[in-house]
mmCIF file of C-alpha atoms in Angstrom:
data_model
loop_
_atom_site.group_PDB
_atom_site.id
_atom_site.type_symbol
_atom_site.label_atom_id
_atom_site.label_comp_id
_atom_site.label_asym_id
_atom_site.label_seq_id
_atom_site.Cartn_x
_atom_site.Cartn_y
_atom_site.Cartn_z
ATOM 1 C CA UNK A 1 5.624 37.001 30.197
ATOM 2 C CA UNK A 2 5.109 36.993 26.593
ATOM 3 C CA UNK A 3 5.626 39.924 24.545
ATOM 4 C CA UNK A 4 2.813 41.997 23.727
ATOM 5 C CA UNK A 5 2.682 44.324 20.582
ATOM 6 C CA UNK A 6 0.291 47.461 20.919
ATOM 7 C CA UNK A 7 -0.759 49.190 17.616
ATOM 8 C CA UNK A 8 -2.652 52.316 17.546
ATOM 9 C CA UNK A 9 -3.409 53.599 13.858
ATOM 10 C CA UNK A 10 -4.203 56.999 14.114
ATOM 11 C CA UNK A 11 -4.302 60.019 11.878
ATOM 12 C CA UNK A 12 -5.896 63.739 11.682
ATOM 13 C CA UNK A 13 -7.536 63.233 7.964
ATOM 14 C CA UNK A 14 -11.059 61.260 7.731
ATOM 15 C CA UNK A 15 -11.264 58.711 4.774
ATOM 16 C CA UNK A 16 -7.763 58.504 4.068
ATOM 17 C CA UNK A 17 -7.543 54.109 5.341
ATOM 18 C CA UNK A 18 -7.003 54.241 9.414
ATOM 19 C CA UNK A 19 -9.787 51.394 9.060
ATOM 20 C CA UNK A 20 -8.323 49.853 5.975
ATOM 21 C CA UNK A 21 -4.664 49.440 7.697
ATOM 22 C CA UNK A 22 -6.593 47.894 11.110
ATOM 23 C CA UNK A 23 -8.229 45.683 8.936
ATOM 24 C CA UNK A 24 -5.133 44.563 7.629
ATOM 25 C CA UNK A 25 -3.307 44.251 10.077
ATOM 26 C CA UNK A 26 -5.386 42.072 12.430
ATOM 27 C CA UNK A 27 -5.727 40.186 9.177
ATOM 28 C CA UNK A 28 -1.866 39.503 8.556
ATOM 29 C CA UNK A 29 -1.005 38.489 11.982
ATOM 30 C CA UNK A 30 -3.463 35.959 12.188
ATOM 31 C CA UNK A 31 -2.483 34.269 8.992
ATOM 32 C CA UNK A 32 0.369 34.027 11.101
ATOM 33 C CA UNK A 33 -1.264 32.275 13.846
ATOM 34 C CA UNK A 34 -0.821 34.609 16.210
ATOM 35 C CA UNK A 35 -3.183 36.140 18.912
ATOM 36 C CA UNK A 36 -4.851 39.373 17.952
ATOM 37 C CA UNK A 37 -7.346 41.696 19.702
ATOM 38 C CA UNK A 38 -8.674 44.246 17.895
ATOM 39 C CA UNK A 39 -10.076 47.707 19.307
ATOM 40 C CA UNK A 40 -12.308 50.357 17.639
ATOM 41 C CA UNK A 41 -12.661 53.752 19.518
ATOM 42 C CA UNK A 42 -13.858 55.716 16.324
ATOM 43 C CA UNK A 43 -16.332 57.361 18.118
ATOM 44 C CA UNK A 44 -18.248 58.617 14.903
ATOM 45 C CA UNK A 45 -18.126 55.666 12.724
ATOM 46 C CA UNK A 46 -17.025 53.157 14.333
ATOM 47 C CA UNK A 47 -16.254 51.022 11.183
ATOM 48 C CA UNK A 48 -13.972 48.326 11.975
ATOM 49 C CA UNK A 49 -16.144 46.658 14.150
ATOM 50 C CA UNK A 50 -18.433 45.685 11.899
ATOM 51 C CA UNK A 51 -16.554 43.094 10.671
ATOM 52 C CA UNK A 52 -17.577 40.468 12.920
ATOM 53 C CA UNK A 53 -14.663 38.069 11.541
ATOM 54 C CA UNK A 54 -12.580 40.199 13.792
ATOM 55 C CA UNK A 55 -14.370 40.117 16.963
ATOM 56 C CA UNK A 56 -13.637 43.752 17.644
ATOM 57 C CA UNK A 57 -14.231 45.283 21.079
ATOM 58 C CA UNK A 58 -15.669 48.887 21.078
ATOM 59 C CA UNK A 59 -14.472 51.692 23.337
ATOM 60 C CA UNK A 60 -16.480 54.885 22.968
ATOM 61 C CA UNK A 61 -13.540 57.185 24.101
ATOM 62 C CA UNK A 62 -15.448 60.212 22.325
ATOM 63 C CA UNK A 63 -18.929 61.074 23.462
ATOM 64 C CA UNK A 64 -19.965 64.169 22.082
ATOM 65 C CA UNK A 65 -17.098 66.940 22.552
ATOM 66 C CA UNK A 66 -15.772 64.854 25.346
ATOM 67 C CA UNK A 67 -13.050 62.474 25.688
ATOM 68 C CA UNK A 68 -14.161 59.558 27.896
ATOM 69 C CA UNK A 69 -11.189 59.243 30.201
ATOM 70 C CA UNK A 70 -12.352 56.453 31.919
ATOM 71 C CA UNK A 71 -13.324 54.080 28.648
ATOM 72 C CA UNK A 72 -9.475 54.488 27.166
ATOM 73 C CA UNK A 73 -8.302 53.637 31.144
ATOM 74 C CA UNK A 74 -10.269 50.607 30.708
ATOM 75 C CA UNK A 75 -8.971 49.568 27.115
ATOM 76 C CA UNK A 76 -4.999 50.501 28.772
ATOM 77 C CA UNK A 77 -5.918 48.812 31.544
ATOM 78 C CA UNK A 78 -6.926 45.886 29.727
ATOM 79 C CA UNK A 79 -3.837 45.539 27.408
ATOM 80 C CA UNK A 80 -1.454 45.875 30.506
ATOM 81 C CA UNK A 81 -3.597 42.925 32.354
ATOM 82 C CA UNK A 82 -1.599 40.048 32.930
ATOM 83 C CA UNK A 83 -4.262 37.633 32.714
ATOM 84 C CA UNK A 84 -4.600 38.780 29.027
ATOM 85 C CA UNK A 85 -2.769 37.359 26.757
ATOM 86 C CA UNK A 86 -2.002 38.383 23.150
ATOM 87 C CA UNK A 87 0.715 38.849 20.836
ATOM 88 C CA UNK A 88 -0.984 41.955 18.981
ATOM 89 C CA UNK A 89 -3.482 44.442 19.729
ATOM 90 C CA UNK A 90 -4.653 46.983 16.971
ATOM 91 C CA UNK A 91 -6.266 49.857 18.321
ATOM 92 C CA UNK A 92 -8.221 52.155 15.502
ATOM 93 C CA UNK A 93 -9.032 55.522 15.895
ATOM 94 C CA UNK A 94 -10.745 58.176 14.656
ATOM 95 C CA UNK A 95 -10.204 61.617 12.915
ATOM 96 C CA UNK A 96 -12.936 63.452 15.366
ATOM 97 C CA UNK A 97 -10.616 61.664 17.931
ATOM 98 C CA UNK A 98 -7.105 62.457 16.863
ATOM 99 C CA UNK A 99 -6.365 65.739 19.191
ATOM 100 C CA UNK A 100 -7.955 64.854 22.495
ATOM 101 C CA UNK A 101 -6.806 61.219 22.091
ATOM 102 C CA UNK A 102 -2.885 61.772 21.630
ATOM 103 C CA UNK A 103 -3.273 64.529 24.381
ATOM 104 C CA UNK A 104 -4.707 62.453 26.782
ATOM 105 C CA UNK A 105 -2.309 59.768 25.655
ATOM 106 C CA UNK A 106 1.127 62.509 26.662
ATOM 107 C CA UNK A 107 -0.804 63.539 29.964
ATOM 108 C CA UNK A 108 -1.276 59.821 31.288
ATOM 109 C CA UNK A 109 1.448 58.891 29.866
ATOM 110 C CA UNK A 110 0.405 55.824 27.981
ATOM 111 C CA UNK A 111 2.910 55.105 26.031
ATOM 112 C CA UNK A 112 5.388 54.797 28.854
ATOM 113 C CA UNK A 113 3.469 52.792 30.956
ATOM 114 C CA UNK A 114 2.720 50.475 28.323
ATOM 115 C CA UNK A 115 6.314 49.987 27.780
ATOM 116 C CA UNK A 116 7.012 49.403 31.423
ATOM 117 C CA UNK A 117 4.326 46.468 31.256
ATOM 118 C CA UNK A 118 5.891 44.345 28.069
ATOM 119 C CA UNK A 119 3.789 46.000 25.003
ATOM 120 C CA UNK A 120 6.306 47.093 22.105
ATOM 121 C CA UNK A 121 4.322 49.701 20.983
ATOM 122 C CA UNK A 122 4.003 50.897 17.843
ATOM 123 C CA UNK A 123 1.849 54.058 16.317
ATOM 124 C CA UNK A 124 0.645 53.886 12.349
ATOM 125 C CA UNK A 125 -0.065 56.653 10.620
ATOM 126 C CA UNK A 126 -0.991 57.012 6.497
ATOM 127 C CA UNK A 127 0.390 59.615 3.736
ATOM 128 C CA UNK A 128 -2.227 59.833 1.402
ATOM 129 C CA UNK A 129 -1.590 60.656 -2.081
ATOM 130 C CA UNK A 130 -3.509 63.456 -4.216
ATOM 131 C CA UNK A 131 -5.259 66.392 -1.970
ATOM 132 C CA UNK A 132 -5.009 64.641 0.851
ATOM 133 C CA UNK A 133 -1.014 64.771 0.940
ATOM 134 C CA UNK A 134 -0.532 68.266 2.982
ATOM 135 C CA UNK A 135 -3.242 67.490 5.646
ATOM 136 C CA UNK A 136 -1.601 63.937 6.141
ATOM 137 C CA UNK A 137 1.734 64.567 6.597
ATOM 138 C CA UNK A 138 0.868 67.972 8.919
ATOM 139 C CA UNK A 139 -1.042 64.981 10.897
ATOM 140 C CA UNK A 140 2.186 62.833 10.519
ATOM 141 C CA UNK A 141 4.398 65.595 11.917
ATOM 142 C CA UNK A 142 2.287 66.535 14.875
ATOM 143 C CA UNK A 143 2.240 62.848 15.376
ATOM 144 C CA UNK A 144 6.127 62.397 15.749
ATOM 145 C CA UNK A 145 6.426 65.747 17.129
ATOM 146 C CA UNK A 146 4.235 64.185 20.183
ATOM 147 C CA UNK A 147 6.240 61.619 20.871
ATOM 148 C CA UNK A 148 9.629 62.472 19.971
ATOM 149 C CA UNK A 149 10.593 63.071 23.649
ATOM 150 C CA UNK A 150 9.479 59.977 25.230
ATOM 151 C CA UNK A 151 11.985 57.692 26.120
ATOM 152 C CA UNK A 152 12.196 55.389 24.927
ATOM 153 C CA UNK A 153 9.797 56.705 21.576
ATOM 154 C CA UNK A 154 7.476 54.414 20.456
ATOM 155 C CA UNK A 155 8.152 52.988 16.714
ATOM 156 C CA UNK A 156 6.387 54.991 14.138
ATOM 157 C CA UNK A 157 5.193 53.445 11.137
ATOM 158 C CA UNK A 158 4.043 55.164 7.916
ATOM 159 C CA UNK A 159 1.776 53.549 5.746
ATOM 160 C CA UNK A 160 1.730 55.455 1.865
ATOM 161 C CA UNK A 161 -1.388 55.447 0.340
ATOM 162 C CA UNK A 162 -1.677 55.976 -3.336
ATOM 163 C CA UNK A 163 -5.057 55.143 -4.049
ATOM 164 C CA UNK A 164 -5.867 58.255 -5.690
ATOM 165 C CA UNK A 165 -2.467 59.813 -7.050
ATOM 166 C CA UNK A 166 1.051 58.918 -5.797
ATOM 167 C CA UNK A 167 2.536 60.052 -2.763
ATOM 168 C CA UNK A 168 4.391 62.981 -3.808
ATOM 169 C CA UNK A 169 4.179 66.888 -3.356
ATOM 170 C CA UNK A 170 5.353 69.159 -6.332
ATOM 171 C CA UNK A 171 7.745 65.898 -7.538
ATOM 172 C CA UNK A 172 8.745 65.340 -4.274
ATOM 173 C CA UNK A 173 8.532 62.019 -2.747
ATOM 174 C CA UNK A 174 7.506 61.081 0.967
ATOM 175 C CA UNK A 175 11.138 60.190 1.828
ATOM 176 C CA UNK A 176 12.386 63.074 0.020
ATOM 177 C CA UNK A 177 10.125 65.293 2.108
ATOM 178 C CA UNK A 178 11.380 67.726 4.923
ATOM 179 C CA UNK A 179 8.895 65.635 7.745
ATOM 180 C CA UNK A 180 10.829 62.498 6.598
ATOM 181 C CA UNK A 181 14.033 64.300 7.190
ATOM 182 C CA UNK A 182 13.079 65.457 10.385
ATOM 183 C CA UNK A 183 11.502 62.300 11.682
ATOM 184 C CA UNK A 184 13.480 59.360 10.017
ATOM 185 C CA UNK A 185 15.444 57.915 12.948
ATOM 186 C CA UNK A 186 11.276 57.431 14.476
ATOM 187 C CA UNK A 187 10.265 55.869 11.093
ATOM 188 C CA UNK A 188 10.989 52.207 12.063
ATOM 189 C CA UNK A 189 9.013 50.923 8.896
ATOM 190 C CA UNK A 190 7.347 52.822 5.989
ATOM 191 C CA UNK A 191 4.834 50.428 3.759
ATOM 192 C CA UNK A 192 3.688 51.070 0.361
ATOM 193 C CA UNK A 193 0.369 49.923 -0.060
ATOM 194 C CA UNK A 194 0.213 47.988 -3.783
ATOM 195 C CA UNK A 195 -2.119 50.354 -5.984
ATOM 196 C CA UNK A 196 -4.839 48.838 -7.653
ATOM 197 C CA UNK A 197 -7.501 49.688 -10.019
ATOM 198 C CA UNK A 198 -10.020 48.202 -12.685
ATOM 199 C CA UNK A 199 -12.163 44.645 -11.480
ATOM 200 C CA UNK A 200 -9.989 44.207 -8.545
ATOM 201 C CA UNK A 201 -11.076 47.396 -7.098
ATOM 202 C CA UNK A 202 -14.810 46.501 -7.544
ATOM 203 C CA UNK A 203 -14.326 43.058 -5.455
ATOM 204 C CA UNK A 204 -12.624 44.621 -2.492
ATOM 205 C CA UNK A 205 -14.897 47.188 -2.433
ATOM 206 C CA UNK A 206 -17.972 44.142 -2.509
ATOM 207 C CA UNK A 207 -15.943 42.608 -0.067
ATOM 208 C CA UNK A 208 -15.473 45.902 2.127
ATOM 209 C CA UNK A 209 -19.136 46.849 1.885
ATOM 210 C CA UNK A 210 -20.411 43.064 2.726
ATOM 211 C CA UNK A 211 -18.067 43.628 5.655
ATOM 212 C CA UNK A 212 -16.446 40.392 5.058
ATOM 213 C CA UNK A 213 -12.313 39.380 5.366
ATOM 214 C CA UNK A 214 -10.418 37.880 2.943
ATOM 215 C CA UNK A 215 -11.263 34.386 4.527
ATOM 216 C CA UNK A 216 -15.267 35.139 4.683
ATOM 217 C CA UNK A 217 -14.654 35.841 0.764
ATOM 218 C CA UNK A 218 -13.423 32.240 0.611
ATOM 219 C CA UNK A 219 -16.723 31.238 1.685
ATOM 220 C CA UNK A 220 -18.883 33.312 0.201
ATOM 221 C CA UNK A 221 -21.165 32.147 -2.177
ATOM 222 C CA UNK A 222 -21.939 35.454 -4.050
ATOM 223 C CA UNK A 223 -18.199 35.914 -5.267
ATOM 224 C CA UNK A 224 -17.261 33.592 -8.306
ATOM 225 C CA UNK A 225 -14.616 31.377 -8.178
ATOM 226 C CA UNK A 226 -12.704 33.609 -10.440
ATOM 227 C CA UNK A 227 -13.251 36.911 -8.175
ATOM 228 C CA UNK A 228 -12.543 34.575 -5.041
ATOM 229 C CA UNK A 229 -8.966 34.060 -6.881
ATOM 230 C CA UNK A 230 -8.441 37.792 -7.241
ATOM 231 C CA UNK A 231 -9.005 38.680 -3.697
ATOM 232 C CA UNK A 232 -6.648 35.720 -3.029
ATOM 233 C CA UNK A 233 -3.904 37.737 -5.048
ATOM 234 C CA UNK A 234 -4.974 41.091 -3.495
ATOM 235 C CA UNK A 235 -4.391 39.802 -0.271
ATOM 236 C CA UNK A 236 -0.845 38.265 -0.910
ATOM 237 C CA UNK A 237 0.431 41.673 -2.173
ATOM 238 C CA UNK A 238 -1.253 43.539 0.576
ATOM 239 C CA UNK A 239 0.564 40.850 2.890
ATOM 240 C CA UNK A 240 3.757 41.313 1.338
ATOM 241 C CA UNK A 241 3.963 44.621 1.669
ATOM 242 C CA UNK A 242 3.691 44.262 5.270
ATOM 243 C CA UNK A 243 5.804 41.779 5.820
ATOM 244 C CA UNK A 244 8.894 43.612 3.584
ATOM 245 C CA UNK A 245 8.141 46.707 5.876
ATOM 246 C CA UNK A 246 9.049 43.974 8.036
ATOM 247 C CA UNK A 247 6.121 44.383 10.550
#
């Protein structure tokens, strides 16, 4: 049986790039030619699946106040299948679903029974820079606090975004900071997305809001050739940040 990689990106803060890291990520491992399924259970925007490059399957595992406990079976039950057959499957969740989704998640014991089926699994989480910082690592820490005590723990990754002001609290940076300290023998990776600003944040943004990936941009006849080239840049030093995280 192959092995399977499982990749929930969760965190407690709206707007701070759970959908942005998905989007890369199914991204970068099919430049790779490998097999991805992606998953959107962001039950109030539901933004990743409207990039229809990415085929993504929806799973409304919040309806109203209530967690649906039998759509996020389904989606489990679905990556344990042994009829299906992927190397990665990114799994992008919601702020209005962070609490009752990593609770159901210790009570069923997902993470376990994943592991006991072949899926490496792996949970990503973001540090977001500016006013965001506090909220995001409190999210971090009740993350890792959560699944500390399974054995074996999944691998956490932390994703630093510095989109609006670096990742740092009164001069101190994220692995300076008491949650890395507490949490660093979890923290299998930790990427640094590249910060950018000027033109090049005006075409991703176009290319966000058209809902199109870096290879629909290729195609695209209302990006010059010129802003075609930029994303083309963008993307290698997104990609290369991943891949010296070594994800």
């Amino acid at each position: 049986m192959k092995q399977k990689h499982v990749h929930f990106v969760m965190q407690g803060k709206g707007g701070v790039g759970k959908t942005l890291i998905s989007y890369l990520l199914a991204q970068y491992y099919s430049s790779l030619s490998q097999t991805v399924q992606s998953y959107d259970v962001d039950g109030t925007n539901q933004s990743l699946s409207l990039f229809e490059e990415l085929k993504v399957k929806k799973f409304d595992v919040v309806v109203g106040d209530n967690f649906n406990t039998k759509a996020f079976d389904d989606l489990v039950a679905g990556l344990i299948d042994e009829n299906n057959q992927y190397d990665h499957a990114i799994i992008d969740s919601g702020a209005s679903s962070f609490v009752p989704l990593n609770k159901y998640m210790l009570q069923s014991e997902t993470v376990p029974l994943l592991l006991q089926n072949e899926c490496y699994v792996m949970i990503h989480s973001i540090v977001y820079g500016g006013q965001g910082i506090l909220d995001t690592l409190n999210g971090l820490y009740a993350i890792a606090s959560c699944y500390k005590a399974i054995f074996p723990p999944p691998k956490l990754v932390v994703w630093l975004n510095a989109k609006d002001a670096p990742v740092e609290y009164d001069g101190v940076t994220f692995k300076e900071s008491r949650v890395y300290e507490m949490f660093q023998d979890n923290i299998s990776a930790v990427v640094e997305l590249p910060r950018f600003s000027g033109v090049d944040f005006e075409f991703f943004q176009k290319m966000l809001q058209k809902h199109l990936t870096f290879t629909n941009v290729r195609q695209d006849p209302t990006f010059t050739l010129w802003q075609k080239h930029r994303m083309y840049v963008l993307q290698n030093s997104f990609f290369t940040s991943i891949q010296m995280a070594g994800l």
